[in-house]
Coordinates of C-alpha atoms in Angstrom, one line a residue:
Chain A
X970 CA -12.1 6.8 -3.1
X971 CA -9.6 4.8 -2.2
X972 CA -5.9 5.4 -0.3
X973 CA -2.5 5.8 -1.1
X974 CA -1.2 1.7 -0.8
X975 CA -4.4 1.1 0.3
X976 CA -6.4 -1.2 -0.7
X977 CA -9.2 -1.2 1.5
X978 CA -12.6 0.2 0.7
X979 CA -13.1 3.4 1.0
X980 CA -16.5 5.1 2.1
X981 CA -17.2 8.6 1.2
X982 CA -15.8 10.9 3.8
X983 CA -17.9 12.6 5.4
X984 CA -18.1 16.3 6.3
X985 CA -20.6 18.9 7.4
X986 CA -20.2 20.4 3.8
X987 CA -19.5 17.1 2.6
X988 CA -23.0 15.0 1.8
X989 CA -23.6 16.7 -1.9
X990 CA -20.6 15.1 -2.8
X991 CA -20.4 11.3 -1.4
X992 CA -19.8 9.6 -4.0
X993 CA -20.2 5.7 -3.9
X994 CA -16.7 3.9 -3.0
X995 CA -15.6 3.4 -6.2
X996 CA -12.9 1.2 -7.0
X997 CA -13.0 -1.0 -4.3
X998 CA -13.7 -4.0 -6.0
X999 CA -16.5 -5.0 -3.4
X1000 CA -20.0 -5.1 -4.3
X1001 CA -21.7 -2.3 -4.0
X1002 CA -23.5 -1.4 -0.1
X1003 CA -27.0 -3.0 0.4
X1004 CA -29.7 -0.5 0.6
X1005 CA -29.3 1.5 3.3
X1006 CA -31.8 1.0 6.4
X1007 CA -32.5 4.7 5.7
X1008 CA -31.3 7.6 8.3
X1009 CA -34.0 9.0 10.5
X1010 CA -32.8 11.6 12.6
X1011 CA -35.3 11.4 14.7
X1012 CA -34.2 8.2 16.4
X1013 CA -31.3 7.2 18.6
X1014 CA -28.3 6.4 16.6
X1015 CA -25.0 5.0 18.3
X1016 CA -21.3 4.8 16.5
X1017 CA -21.4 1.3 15.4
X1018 CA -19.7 -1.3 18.1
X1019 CA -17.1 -2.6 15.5
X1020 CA -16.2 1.4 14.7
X1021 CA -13.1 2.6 15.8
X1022 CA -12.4 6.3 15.4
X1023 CA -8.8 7.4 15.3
X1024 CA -8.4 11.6 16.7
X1025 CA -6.5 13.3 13.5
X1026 CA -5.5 17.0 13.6
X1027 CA -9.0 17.4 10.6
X1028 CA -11.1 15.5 12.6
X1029 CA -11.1 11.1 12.5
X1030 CA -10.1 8.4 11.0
X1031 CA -13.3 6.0 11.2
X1032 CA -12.7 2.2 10.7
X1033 CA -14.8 -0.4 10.3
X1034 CA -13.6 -3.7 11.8
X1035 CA -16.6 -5.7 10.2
X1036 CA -16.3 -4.3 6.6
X1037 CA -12.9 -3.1 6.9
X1038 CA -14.1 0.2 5.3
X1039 CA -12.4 3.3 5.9
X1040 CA -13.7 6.6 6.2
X1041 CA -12.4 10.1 7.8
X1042 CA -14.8 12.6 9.4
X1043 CA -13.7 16.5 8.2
X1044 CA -14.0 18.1 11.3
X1045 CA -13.9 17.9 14.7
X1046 CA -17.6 18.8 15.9
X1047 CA -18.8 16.1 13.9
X1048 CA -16.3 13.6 15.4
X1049 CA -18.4 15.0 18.9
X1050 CA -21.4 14.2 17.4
X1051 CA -20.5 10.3 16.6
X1052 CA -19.0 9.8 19.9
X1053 CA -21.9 11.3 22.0
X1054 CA -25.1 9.9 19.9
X1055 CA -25.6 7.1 22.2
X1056 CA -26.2 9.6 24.7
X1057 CA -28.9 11.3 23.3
X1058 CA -32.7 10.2 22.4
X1059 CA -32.0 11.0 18.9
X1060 CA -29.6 12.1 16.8
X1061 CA -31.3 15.7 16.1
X1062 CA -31.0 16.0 20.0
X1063 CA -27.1 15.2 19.6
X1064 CA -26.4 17.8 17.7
X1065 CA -28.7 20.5 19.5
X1066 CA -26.4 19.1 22.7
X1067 CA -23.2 19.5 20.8
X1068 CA -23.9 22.7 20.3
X1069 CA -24.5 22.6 16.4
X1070 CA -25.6 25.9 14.7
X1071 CA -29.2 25.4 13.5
X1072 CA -28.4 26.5 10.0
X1073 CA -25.6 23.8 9.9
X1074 CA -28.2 20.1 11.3
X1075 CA -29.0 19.8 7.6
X1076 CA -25.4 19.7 6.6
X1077 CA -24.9 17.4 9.5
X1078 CA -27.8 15.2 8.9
X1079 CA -26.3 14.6 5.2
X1080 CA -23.1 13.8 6.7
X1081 CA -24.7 11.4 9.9
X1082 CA -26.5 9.8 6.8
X1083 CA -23.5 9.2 4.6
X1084 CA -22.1 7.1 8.1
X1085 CA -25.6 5.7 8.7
X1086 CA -25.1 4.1 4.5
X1087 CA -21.4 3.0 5.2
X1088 CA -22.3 1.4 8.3
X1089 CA -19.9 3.2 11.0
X1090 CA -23.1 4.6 12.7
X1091 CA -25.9 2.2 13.5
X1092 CA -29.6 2.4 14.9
X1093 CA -30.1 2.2 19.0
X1094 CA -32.9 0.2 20.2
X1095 CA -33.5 2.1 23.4
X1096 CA -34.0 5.7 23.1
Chain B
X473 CA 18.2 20.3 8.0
X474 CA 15.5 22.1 10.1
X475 CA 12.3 21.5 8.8
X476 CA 10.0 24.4 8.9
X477 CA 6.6 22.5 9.0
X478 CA 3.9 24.8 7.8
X479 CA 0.5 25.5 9.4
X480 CA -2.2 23.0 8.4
X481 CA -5.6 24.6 6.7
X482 CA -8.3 24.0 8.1
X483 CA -11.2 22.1 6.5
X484 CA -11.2 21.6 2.5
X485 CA -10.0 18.8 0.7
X486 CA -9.0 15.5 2.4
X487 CA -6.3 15.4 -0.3
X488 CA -4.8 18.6 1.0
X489 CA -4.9 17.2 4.4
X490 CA -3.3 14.3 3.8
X491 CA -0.9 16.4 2.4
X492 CA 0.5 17.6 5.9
X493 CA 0.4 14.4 7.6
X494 CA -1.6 12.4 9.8
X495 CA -1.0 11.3 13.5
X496 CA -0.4 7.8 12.6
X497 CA -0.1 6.2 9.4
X498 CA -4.0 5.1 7.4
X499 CA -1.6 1.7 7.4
X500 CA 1.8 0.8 6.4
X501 CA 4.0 -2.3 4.7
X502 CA 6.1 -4.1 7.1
X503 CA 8.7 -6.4 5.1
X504 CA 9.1 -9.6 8.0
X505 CA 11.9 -11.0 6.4
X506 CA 14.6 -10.3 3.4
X507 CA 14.3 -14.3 3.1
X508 CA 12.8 -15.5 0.1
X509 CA 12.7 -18.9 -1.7
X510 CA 12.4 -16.8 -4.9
X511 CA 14.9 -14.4 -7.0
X512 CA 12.7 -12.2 -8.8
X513 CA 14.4 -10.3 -11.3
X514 CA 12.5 -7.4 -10.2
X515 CA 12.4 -7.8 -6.4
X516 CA 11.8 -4.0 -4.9
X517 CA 13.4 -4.8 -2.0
X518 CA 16.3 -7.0 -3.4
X519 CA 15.4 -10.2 -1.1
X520 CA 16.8 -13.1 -0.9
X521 CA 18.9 -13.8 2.3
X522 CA 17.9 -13.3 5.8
X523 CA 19.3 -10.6 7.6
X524 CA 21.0 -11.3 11.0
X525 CA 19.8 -8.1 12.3
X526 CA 16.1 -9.5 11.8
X527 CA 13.6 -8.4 14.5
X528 CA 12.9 -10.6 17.1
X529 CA 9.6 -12.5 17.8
X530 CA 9.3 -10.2 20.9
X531 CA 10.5 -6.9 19.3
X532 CA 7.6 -7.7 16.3
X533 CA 5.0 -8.3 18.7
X534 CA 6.2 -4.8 20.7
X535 CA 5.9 -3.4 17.1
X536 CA 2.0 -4.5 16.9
X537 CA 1.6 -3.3 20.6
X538 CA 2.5 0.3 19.1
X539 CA 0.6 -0.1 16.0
X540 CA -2.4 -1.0 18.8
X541 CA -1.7 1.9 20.7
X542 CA -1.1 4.3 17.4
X543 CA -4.6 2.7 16.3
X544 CA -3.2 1.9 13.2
X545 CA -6.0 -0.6 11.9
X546 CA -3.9 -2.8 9.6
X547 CA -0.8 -3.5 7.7
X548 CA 0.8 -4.7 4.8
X549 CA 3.2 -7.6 5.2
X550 CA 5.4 -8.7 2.9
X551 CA 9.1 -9.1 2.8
X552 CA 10.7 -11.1 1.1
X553 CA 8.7 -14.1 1.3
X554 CA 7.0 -13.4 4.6
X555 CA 5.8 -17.4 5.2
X556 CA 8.9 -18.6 5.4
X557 CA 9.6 -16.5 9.3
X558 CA 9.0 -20.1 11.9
X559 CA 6.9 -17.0 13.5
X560 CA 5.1 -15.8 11.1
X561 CA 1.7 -17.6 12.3
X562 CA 1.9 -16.7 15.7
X563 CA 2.9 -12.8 14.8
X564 CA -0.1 -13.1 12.2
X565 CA -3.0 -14.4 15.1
X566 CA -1.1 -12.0 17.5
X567 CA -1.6 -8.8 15.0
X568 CA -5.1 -9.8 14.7
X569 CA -6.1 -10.1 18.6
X570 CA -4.4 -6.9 19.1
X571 CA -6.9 -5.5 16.5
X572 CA -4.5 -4.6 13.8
X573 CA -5.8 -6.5 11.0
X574 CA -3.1 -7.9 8.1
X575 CA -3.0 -8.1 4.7
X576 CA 0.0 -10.2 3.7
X577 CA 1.9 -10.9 0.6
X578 CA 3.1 -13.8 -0.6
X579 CA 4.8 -16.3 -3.7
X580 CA 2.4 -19.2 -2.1
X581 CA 5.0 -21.8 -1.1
X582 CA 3.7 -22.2 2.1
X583 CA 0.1 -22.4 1.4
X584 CA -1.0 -25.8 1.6
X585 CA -4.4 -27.2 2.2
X586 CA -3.7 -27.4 6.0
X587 CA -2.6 -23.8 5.9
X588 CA -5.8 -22.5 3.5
X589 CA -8.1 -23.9 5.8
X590 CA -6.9 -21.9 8.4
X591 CA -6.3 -18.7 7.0
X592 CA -9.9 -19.2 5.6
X593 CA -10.9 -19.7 9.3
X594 CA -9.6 -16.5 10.1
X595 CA -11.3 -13.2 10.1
X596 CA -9.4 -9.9 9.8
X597 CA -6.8 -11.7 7.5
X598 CA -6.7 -10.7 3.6
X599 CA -4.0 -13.2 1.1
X600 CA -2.7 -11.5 -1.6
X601 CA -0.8 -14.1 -4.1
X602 CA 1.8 -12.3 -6.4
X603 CA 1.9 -13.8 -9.9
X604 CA 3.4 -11.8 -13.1
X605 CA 1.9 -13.6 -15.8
X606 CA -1.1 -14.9 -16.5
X607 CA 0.6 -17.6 -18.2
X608 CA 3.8 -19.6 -16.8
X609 CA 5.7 -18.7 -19.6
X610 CA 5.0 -15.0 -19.0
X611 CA 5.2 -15.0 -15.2
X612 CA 8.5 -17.6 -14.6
X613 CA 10.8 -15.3 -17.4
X614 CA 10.2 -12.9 -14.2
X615 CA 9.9 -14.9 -10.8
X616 CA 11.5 -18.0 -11.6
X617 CA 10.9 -20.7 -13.3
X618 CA 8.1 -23.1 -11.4
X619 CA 6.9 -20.1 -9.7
X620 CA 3.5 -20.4 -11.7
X621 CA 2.6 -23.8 -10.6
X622 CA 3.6 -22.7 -6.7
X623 CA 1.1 -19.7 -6.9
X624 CA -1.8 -21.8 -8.8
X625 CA -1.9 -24.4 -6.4
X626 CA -2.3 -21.9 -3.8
X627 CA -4.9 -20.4 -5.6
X628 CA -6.7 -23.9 -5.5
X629 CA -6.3 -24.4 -2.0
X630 CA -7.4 -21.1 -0.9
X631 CA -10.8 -21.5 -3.2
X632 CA -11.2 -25.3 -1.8
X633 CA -10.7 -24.3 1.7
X634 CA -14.0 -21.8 0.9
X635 CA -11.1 -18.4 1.9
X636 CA -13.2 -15.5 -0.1
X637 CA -12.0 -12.2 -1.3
X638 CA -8.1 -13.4 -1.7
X639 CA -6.5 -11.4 -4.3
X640 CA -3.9 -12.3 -7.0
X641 CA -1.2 -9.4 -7.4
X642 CA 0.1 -8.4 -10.2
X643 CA 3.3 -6.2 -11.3
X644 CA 2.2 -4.7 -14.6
X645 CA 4.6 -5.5 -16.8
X646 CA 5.9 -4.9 -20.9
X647 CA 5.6 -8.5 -20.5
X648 CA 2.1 -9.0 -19.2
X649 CA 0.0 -5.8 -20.4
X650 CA -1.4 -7.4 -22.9
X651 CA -3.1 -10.0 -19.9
X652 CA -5.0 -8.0 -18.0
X653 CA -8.0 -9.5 -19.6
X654 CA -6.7 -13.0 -18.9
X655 CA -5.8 -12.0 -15.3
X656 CA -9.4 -11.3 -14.7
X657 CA -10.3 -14.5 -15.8
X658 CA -8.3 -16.4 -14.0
X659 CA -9.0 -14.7 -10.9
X660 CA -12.4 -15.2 -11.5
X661 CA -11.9 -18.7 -12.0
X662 CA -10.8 -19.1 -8.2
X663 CA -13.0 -16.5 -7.1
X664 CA -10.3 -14.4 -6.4
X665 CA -9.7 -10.3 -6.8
X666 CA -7.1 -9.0 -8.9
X667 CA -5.1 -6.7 -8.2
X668 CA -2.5 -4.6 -10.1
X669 CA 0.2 -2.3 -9.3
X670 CA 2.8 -0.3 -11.0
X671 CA 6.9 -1.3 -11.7
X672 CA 9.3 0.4 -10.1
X673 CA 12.4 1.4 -10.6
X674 CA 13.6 0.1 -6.6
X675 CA 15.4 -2.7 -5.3
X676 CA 16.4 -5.2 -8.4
X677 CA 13.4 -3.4 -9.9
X678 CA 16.1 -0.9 -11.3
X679 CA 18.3 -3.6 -12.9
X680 CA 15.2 -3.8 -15.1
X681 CA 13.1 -1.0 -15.5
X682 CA 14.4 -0.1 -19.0
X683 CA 13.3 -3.6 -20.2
X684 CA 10.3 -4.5 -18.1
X685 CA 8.1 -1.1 -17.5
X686 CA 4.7 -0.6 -20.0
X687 CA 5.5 1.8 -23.1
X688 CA 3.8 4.3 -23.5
X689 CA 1.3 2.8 -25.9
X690 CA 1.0 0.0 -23.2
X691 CA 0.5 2.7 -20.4
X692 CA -2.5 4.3 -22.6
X693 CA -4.1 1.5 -22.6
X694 CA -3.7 0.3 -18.8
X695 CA -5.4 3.5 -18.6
X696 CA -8.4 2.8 -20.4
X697 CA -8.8 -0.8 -19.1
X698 CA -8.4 1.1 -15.7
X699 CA -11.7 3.4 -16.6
X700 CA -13.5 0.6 -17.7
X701 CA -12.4 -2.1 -14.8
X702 CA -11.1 0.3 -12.3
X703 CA -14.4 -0.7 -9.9
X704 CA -14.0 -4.5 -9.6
X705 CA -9.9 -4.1 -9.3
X706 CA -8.1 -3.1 -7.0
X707 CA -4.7 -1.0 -7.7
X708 CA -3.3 0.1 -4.0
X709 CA -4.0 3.7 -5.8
X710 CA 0.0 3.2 -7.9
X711 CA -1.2 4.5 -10.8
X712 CA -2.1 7.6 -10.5
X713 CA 0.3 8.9 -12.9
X714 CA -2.1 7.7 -15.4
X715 CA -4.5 10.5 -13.8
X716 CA -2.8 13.2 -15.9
X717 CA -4.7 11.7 -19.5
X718 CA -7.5 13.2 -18.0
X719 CA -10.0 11.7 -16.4
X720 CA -9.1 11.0 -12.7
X721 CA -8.7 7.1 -11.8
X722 CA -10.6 6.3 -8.7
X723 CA -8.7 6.8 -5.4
X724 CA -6.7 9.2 -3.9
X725 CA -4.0 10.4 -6.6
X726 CA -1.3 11.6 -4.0
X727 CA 1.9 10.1 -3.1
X728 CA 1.7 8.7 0.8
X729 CA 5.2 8.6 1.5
X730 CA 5.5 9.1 5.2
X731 CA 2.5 11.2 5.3
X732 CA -0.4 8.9 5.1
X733 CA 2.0 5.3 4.3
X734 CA 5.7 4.4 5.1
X735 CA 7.5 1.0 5.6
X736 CA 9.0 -0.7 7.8
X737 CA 11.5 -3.2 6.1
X738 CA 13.0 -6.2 8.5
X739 CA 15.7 -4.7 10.6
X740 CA 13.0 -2.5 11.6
X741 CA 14.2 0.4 9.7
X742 CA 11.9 2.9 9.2
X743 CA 11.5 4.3 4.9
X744 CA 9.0 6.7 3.7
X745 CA 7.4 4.0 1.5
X746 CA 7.6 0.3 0.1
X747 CA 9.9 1.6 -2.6
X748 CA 12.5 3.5 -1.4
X749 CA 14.5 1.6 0.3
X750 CA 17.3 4.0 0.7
X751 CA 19.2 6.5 2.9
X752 CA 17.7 8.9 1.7
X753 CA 14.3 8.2 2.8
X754 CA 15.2 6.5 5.8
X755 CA 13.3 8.1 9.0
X756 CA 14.7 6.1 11.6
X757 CA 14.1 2.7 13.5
X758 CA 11.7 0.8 15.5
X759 CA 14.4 0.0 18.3
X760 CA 15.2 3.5 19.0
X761 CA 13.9 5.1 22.0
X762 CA 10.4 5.8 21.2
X763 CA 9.8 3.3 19.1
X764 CA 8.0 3.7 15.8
X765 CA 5.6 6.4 17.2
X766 CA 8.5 9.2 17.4
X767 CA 9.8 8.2 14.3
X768 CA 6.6 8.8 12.1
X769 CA 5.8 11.9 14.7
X770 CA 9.2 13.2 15.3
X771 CA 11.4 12.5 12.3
X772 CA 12.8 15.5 10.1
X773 CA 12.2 13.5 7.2
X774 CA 9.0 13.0 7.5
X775 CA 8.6 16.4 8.6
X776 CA 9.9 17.8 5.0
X777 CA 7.8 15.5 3.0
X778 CA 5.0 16.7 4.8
X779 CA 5.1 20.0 3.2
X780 CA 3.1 20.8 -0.2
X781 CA 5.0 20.7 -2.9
X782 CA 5.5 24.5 -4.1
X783 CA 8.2 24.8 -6.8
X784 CA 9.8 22.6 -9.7
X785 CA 8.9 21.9 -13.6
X786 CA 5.7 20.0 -12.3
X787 CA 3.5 22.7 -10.7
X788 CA 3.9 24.6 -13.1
X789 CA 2.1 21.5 -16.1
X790 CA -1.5 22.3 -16.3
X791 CA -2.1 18.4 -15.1
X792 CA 0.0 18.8 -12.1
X793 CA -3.3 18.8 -9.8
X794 CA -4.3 15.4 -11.5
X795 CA -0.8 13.2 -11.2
X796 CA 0.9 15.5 -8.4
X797 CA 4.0 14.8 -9.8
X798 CA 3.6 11.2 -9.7
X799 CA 6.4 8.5 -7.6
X800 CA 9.0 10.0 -5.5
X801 CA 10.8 6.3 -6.3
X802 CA 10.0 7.0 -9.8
X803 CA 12.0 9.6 -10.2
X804 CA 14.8 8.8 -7.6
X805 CA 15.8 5.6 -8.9
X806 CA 16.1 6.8 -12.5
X807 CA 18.0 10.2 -11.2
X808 CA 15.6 12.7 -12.0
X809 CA 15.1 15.3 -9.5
X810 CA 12.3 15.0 -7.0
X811 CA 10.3 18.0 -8.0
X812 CA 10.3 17.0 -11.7
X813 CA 8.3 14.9 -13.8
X814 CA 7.4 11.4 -13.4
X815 CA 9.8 9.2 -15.6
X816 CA 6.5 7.7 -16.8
X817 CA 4.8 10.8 -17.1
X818 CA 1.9 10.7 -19.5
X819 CA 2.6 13.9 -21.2
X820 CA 6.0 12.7 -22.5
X821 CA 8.1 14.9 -20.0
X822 CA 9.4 12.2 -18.6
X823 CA 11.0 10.6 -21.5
X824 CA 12.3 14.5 -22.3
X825 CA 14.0 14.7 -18.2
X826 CA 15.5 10.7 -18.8
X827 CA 16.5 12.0 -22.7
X828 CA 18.2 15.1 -21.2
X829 CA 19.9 13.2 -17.9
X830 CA 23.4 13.9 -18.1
X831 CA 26.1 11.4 -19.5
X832 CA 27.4 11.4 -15.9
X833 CA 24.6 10.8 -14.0
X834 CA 24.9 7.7 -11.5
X835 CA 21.6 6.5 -10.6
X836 CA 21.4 6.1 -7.1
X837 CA 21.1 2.5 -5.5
X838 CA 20.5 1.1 -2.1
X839 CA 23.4 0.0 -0.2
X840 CA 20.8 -2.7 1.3
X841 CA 21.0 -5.6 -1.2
X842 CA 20.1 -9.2 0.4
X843 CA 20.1 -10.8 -3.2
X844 CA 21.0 -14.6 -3.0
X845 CA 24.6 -14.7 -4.0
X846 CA 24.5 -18.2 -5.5
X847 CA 22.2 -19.8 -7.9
X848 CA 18.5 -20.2 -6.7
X849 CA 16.6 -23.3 -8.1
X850 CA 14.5 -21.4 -10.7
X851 CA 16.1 -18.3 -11.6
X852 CA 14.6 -16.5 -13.6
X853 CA 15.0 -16.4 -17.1
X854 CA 14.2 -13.0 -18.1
X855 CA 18.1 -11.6 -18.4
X856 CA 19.1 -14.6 -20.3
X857 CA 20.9 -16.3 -18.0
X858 CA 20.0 -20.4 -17.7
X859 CA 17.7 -21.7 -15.2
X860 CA 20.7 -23.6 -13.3
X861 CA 24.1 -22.2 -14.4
X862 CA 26.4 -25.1 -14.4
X863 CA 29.1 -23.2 -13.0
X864 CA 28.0 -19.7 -11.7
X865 CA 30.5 -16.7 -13.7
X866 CA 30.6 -14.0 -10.8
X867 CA 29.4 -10.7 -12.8
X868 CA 32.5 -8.6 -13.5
X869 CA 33.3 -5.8 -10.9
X870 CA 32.1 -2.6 -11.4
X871 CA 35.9 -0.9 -10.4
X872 CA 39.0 -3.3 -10.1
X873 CA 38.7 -2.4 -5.9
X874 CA 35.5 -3.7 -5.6
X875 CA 36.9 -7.6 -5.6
X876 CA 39.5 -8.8 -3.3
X877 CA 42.7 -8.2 -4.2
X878 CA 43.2 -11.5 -4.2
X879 CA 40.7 -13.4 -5.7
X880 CA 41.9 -15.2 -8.7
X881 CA 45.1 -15.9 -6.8
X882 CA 45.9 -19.6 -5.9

């Protein structure tokens, strides 16, 4: 997907509902992602240092300042969840401490994956 | 006018967010200067000569504080020809170390070796060179004769300086249609991007529109070079009129205009997008109190296009969820109502609402016109007129009061 007079490449947005649906950034003109590390929940994750997230009424705006890809997180707990990861041992733990509904983490983890792929979230050494 | 702004849904479609507006802007044009060396015969903004009113050095860089503040991550500049601002260096490095990256527009007169090296030593900085044929016959009819060979050798200095991912911009044309293969290779050849956007009917642009925008025929087939191509070029998401033959074009097939995009043109007047320059979608201005923040939060224009679009002929076409009506400017500049079709809808309604325009309707036009008033080295060829008039005929006036009562008088 790609925006209105904008050029820049899009990532799929990502939502709590949202992970059936990511669709690759097509359009963009930029090769396509290299293989993603792969998204253990597991682990600690952190939003990525050279992501920005911009507070919209839906949720964010995220925006990559490396790969000047754009994404939006569709709602507001999940924009909670990508701010407070680097304070928990592990993602799974971040969104037990956000107070995620257990039915929802697999919704979530689709949606923390789709980041993990476009880069905005990235892999903590220390737990 | 008070705007009654109705209540956002919550979750769904991004589309239906962007619908109602965002805090700040996903990014925005910002026209430096109404300067340019060119005369395009097609110029959106009608540039040519600087306007006195210009912003300052220190009211553009208070302009990039805000967008800092607003966190709106880049912009668009263009102008005019944006290179030819004495500050337009300095604004460039201080947009970038305030973290609003820039994408910038430009006819390539100023991009020498020297200046290619740099910009290739720059990160955060994109080049898009705008050329309208893929052949110098095709492109100079349009921007001026010699304005080929300018944008070329820019082309070669960007790819000898080692700059990647520059992009060559192109206005799809009558004219040039029929390149879009030959775009791509040349692009390629310089390991460039293309990308191509759609004609409109604003600024010069409307002088013409009737002579220069794709036919139908044309337009069908920018669609399907679009499905085929539409992943390795880039379009700024203008055609997405073309959406309503069926299958969706990749992005985000809404129009932005002061809800996720808006402009700001040189005298740091605020428009709801690029192409409409005009009262009418004026929003305000930068040096008011509040800056640009209250103008894209506060304004009641913005406000009312910030509200789905509930009645007219449109919602009622069974493709009106693919094209959404297609461009506001569209339909302004060639006086069809706003919640009508496209004039370039792909159904044919379009061609119907221009067909059934009333003998008396008056097109609007923008009151800001900078054209250059005198001949321009290069002018382009494409209304007939010679390259270098040998004595410029002023054009005849429109009503006898429009000229001096005493011109012609010795």
């Amino acid at each position: 997907m790609r925006g209105v007079l904008i050029d820049a490449p899009v990532a799929a947005p990502a939502g709590p509902t949202g992970g059936a649906g990511a669709a690759s950034p097509s359009g963009s003109g930029v090769p396509a992602p290299a293989p993603s590390p792969g998204f253990d929940p597991s682990l600690p994750w952190r939003r990525a240092r050279s992501v920005a997230l911009r507070p919209e009424p839906f949720g964010a705006l995220v925006y990559h300042f490396g790969n000047r890809k754009l994404s939006f997180l569709k709602s507001k707990a999940l924009v909670t969840v990508v701010e407070t990861l680097a304070e928990h041992p592990s993602a799974d733990a971040a969104l037990v401490a956000c107070g995620v509904p257990a039915a929802q983490h697999a919704a979530y983890r689709r949606a923390l994956a789709d980041l993990a792929r476009s880069q905005m979230i990235e892999p903590r050494e220390t737990p | 006018m008070t705007a009654v702004v109705p209540e956002r849904p919550v979750g769904g479609r991004l589309i239906d967010q962007f619908e109602y507006g965002l805090d700040a802007p996903i990014c925005l044009t910002w026209e430096l200067t109404y300067a340019c060396n060119l005369a395009c015969a097609h110029c959106l903004s009608s540039s040519g000569r600087r306007d006195p009113r210009e912003l300052s050095t220190a009211e553009a860089e208070a302009v990039i504080d805000e967008l800092q503040r607003m966190q709106v991550f880049y912009v668009n500049v263009g102008g005019g020809e944006p290179t030819v601002r004495p500050d337009f260096w300095h604004l460039l490095d201080y947009a970038i170390g305030h973290d609003v990256g820039v994408k910038f527009s430009t006819n390539g007169v100023k991009l020498d070796r020297a200046r290619a090296q740099q910009l290739a030593a720059t990160d955060y900085v994109d080049v898009q060179i705008s050329l309208d044929g893929a052949t110098a016959e095709v492109n100079d009819r349009v921007r001026g004769t010699g304005s080929y060979a300018t944008a070329v050798r820019a082309l070669e200095n960007l790819a000898e300086a080692g700059m990647r991912d520059f992009k060559v911009s192109v206005v799809v044309t009558r004219e040039n249609a029929g390149q879009l293969d030959e775009f791509r290779a040349l692009t390629d050849r310089y390991g460039a991007q293309l990308r191509i956007t759609r004609l409109r009917p604003s600024g010069r642009g409307a002088d013409v529109w009737d002579q220069l925008h794709p036919t139908q025929a044309q337009q069908r087939e920018l669609y399907a070079w679009l499905l085929a191509n539409g992943d390795r070029v880039l379009t700024g998401d203008s055609f997405f009129h073309l959406s309503a033959y069926g299958q969706a074009l990749p992005g985000l097939n809404l129009c932005g205009a002061g809800r996720v995009v808006c402009l700001i043109d040189p005298v740091g007047d605020v428009y709801a997008c690029p192409f409409a320059i005009h009262e009418q979608f004026l929003a305000g201005n930068v040096r008011s109190p509040g800056g640009f923040q209250r103008v894209w939060q506060h304004s009641e224009l913005f406000a009312d296009l910030r509200s789905p679009q509930t009645g007219g002929a449109c919602t009622k076409c069974a493709h009106f969820d693919a094209c959404r009506g297609g461009c506001m400017a569209a339909k302004f500049f060639t006086g069809l109502p706003l919640d009508g079709p496209d004039p370039e809808c792909v159904q044919g309604y379009g061609e119907t609402a221009l067909a059934a325009r009333d003998a008396m309707t008056v097109t609007p036009r923008s009151s800001v016109d900078h054209s250059h008033t005198g001949p321009v080295r290069g002018q382009p060829t494409l209304l007939g007129m010679p390259a270098i008039p040998a004595r410029p005929t002023p054009a005849p006036p429109a009503r006898p009061c429009d000229e001096s009562p005493l011109a012609g008088m010795r």
